[in-house]
mmCIF file of C-alpha atoms in Angstrom:
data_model
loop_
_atom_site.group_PDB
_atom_site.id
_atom_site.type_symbol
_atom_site.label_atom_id
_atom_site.label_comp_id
_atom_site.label_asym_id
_atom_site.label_seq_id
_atom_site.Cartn_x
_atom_site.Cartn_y
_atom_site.Cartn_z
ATOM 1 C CA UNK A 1 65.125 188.757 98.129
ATOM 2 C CA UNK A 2 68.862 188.844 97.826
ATOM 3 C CA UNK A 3 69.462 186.600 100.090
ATOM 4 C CA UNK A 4 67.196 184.439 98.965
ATOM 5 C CA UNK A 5 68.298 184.301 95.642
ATOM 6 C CA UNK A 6 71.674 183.388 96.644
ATOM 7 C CA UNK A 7 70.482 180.432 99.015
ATOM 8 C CA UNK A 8 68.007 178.906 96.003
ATOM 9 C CA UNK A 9 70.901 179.256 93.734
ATOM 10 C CA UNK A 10 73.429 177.316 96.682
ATOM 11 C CA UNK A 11 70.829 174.326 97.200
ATOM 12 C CA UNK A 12 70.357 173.507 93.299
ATOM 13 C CA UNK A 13 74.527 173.570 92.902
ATOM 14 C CA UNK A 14 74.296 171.347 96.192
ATOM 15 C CA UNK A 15 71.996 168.739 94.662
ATOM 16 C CA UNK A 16 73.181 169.210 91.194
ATOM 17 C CA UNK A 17 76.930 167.629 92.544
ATOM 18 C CA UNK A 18 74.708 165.110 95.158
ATOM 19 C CA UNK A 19 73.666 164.144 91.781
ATOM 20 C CA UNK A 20 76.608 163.564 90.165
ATOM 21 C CA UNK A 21 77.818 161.397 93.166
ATOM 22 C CA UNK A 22 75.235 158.756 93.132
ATOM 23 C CA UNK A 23 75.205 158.352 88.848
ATOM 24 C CA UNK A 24 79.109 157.040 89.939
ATOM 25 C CA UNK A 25 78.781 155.122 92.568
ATOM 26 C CA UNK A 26 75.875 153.092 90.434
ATOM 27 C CA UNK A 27 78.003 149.590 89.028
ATOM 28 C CA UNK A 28 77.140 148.818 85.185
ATOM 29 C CA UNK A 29 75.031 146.188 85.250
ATOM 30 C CA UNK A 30 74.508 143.814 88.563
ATOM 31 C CA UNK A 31 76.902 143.404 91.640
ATOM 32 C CA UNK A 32 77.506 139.840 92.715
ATOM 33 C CA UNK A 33 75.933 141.528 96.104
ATOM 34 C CA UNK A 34 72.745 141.734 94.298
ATOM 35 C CA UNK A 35 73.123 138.415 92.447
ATOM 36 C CA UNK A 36 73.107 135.583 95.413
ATOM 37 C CA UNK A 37 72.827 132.915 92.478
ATOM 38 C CA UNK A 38 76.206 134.078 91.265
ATOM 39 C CA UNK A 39 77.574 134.683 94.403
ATOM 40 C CA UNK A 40 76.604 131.112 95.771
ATOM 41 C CA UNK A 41 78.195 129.873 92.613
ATOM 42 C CA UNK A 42 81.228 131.156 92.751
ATOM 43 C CA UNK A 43 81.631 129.900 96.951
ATOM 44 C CA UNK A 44 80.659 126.204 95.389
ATOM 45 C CA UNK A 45 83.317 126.514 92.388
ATOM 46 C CA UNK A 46 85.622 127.925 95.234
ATOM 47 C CA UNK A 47 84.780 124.866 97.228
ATOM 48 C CA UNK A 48 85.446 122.327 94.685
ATOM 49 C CA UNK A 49 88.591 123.675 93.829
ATOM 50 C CA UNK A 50 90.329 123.087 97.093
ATOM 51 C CA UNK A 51 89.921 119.064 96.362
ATOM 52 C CA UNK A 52 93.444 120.360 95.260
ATOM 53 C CA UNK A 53 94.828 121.533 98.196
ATOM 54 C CA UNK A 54 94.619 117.893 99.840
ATOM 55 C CA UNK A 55 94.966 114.440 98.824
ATOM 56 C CA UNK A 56 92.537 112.570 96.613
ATOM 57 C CA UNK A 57 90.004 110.313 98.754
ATOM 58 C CA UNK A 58 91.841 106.882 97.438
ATOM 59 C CA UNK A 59 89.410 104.821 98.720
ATOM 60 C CA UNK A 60 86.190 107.364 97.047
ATOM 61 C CA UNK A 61 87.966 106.598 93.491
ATOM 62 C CA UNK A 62 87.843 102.619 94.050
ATOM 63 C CA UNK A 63 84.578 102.674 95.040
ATOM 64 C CA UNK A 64 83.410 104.226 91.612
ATOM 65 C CA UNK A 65 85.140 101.790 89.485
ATOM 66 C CA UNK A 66 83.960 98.260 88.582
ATOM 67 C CA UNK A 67 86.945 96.115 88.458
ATOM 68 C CA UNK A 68 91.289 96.979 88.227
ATOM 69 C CA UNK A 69 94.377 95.740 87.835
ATOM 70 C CA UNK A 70 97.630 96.633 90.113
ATOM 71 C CA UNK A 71 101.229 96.212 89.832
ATOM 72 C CA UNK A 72 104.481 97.706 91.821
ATOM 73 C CA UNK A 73 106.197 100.551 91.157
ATOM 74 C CA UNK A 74 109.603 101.416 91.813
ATOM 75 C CA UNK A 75 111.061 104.389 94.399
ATOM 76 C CA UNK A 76 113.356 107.230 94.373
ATOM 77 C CA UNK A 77 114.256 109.195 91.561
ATOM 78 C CA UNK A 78 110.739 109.993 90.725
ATOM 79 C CA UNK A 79 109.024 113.066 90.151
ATOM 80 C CA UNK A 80 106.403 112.926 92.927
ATOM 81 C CA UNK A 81 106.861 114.427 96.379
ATOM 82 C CA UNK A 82 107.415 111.368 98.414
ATOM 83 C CA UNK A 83 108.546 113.329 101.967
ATOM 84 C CA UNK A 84 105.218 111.765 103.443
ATOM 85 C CA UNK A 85 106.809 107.914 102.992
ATOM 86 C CA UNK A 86 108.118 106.031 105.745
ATOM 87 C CA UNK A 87 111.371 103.678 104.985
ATOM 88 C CA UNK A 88 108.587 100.458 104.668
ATOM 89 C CA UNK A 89 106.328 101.802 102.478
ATOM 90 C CA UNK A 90 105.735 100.675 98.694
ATOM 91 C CA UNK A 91 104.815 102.049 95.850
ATOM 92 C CA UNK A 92 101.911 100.592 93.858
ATOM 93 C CA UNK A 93 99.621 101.803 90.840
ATOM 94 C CA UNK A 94 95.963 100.014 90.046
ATOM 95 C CA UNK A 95 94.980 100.430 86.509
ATOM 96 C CA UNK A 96 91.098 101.725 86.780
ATOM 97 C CA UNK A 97 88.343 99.262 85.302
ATOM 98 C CA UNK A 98 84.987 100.490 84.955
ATOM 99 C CA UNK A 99 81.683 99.159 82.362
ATOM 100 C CA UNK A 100 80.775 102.491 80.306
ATOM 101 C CA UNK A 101 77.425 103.753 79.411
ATOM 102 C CA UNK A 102 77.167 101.926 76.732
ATOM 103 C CA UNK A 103 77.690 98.247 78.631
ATOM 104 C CA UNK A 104 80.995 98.050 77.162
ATOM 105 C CA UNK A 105 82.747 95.583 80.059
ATOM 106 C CA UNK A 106 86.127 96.263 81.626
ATOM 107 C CA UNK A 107 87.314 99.459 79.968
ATOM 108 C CA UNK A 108 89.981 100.747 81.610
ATOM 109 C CA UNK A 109 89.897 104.229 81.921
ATOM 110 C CA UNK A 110 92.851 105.179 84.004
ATOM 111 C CA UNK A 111 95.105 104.507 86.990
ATOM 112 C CA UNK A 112 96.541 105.851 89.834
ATOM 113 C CA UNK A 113 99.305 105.625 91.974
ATOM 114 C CA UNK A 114 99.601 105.465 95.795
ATOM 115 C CA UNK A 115 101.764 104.451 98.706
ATOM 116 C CA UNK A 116 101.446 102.250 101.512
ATOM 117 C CA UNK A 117 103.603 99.907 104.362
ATOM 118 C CA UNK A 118 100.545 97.318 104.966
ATOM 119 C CA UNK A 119 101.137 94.205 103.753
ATOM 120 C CA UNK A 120 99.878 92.049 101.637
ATOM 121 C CA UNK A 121 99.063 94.879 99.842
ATOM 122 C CA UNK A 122 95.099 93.948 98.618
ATOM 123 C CA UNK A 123 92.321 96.445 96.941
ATOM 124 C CA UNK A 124 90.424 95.910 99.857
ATOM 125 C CA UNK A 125 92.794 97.989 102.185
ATOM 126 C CA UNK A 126 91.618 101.157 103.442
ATOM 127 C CA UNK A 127 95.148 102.529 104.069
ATOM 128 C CA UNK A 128 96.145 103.267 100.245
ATOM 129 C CA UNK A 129 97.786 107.062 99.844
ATOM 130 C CA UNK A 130 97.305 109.185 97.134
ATOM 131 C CA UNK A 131 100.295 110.053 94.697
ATOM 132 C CA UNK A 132 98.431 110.792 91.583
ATOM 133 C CA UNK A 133 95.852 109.870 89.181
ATOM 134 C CA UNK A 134 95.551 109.866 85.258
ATOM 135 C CA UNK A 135 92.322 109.591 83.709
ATOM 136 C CA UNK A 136 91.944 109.252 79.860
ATOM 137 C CA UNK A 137 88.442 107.498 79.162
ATOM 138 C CA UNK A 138 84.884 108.813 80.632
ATOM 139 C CA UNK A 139 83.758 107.137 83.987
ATOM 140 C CA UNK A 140 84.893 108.641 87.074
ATOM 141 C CA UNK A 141 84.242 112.295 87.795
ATOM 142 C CA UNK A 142 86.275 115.018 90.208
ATOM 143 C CA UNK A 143 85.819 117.867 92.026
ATOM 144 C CA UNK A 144 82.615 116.834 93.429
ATOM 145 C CA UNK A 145 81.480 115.307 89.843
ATOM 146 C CA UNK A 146 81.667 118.284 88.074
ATOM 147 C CA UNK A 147 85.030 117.468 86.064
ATOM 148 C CA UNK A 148 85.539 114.446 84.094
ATOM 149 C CA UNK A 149 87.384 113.484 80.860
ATOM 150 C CA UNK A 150 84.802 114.472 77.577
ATOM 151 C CA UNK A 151 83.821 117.471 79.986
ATOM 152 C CA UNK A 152 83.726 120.822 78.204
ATOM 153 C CA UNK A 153 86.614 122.942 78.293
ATOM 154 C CA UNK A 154 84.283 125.876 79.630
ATOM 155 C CA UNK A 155 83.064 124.080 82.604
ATOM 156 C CA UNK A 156 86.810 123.207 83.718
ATOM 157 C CA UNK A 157 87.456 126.893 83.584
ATOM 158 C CA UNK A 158 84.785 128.773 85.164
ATOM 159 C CA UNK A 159 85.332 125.538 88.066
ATOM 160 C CA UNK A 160 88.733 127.082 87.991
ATOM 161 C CA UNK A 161 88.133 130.865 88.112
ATOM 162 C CA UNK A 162 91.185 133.448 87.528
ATOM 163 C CA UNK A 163 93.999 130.779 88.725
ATOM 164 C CA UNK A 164 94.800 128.818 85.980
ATOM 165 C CA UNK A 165 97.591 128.783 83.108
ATOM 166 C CA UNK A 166 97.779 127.718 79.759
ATOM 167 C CA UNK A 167 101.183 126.080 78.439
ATOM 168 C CA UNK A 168 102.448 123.227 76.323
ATOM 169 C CA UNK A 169 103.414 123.120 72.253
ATOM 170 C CA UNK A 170 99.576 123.953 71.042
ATOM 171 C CA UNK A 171 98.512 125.640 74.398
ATOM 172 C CA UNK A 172 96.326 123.183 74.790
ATOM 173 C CA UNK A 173 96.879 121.458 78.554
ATOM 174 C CA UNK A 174 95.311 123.759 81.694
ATOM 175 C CA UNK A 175 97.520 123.647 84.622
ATOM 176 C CA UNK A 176 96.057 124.474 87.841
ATOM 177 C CA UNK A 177 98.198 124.731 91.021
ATOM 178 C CA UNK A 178 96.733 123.754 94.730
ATOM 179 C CA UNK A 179 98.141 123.891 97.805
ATOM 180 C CA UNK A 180 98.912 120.016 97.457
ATOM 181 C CA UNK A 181 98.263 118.577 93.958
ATOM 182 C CA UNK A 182 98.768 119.833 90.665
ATOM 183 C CA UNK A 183 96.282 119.504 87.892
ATOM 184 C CA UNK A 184 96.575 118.999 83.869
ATOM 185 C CA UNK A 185 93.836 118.462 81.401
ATOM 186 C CA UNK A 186 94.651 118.384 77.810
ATOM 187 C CA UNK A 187 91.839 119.950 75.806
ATOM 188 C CA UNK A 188 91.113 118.869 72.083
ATOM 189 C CA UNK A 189 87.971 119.966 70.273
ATOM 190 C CA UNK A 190 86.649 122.174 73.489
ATOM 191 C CA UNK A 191 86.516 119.305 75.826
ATOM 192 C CA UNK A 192 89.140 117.851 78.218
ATOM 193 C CA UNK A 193 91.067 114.496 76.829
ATOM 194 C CA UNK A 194 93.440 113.434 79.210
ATOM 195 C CA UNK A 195 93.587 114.191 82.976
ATOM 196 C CA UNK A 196 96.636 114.062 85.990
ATOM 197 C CA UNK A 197 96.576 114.849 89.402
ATOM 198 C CA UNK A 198 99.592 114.694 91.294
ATOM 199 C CA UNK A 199 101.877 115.468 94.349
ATOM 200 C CA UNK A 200 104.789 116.336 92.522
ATOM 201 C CA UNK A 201 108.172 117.250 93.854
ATOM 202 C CA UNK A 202 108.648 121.376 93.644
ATOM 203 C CA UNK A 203 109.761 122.650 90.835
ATOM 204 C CA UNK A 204 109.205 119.825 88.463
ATOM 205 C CA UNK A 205 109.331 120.577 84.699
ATOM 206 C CA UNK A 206 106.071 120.392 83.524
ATOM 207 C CA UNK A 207 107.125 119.062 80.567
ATOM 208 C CA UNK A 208 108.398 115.946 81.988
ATOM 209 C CA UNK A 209 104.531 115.598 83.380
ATOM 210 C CA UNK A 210 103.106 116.502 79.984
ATOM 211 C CA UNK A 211 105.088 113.914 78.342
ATOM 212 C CA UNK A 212 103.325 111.490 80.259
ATOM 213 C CA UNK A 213 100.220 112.431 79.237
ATOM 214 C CA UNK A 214 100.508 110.247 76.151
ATOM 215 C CA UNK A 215 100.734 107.103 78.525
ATOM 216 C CA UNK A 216 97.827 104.871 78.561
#
């Protein structure tokens, strides 16, 4: 009876700590393991976000915009990573035309800038190269239409996850670092106003490129 006292008395201190185990290893509230929604959500966000880490489809943008004007631009001296350009190649920069929702004609809601050696240099080439993009009225949409200008600000950051940072005078302009392009989107009011995407030189002062974002 001894003996037996001893071993009932072993098993309950035996399940009493098996006990204790399991209540820790239990997470507060849902893993994303048991959550596919939130898992699949976070693999599309993570998707989206490496439109950063290559250049911007040039030739996707002008097929989403109505009309546009172009112009030259100059070389050298400028803050964009040109180490791509060959000794021919030019700079140009189409200001981006599109009719809004309300069938408003010819608003011009941004422009971009690209590089390229064929000549003449018309819209209709297929060669254009992407330096960088500034977008300042509703009517084309990145990262797989999920970000435009007017967007909210909440969208733009759960599309952005943990690897963002917030700078400028009123910490109000998002910077988000890819592999390839840098992004800035001024928020006002909860939603983004202003938009650029560039390939900027390393170690360019980001004020310099928040500067610009007054340029229309």
């Amino acid at each position: 009876m001894k003996y037996k006292g001893i071993l009932v008395l072993a098993l309950s201190i035996v399940l009493l700590f098996s006990c204790k185990d399991k209540s820790k290893a239990i997470p507060h509230g849902k893993s994303d393991s048991e959550n596919p929604s939130a898992v699949e959500k976070k693999a599309a966000n993570q998707g989206k976000r490496e439109w950063l880490n290559f250049d911007i489809d040039v030739n996707n943008i002008k097929e989403n915009i109505d009309s546009f004007t172009s112009s030259y631009s100059s070389r050298g001296g400028s803050i964009f990573d040109e180490t791509d350009l060959k000794e021919d190649d030019y700079i140009g920069l189409y200001y981006l035309v599109v009719n809004s929702e309300d069938n408003i004609p010819d608003v011009v809601v941004g422009k971009m800038i690209i590089y390229n050696s064929e000549k003449p240099w018309v819209f209709e080439n297929r060669t254009d190269n992407f330096l960088e993009i500034s977008l300042w009225k509703k009517g084309i949409t990145l990262f797989d239409g999920s970000i435009e200008v007017e967007a909210n600000k909440n969208a733009l950051i759960e599309l952005l996850g943990d690897e963002y940072s917030i700078i400028g005078n009123n910490n109000d302009i998002i910077v988000y670092k890819g592999k390839r392009l840098i992004g800035f989107f001024k928020i006002e009011s909860g939603k983004i106003t202003y938009i650029k995407i560039g390939r900027y030189v390393d170690g360019t002062d980001y004020n310099i490129i928040i500067d610009k974002m007054n340029e229309y």
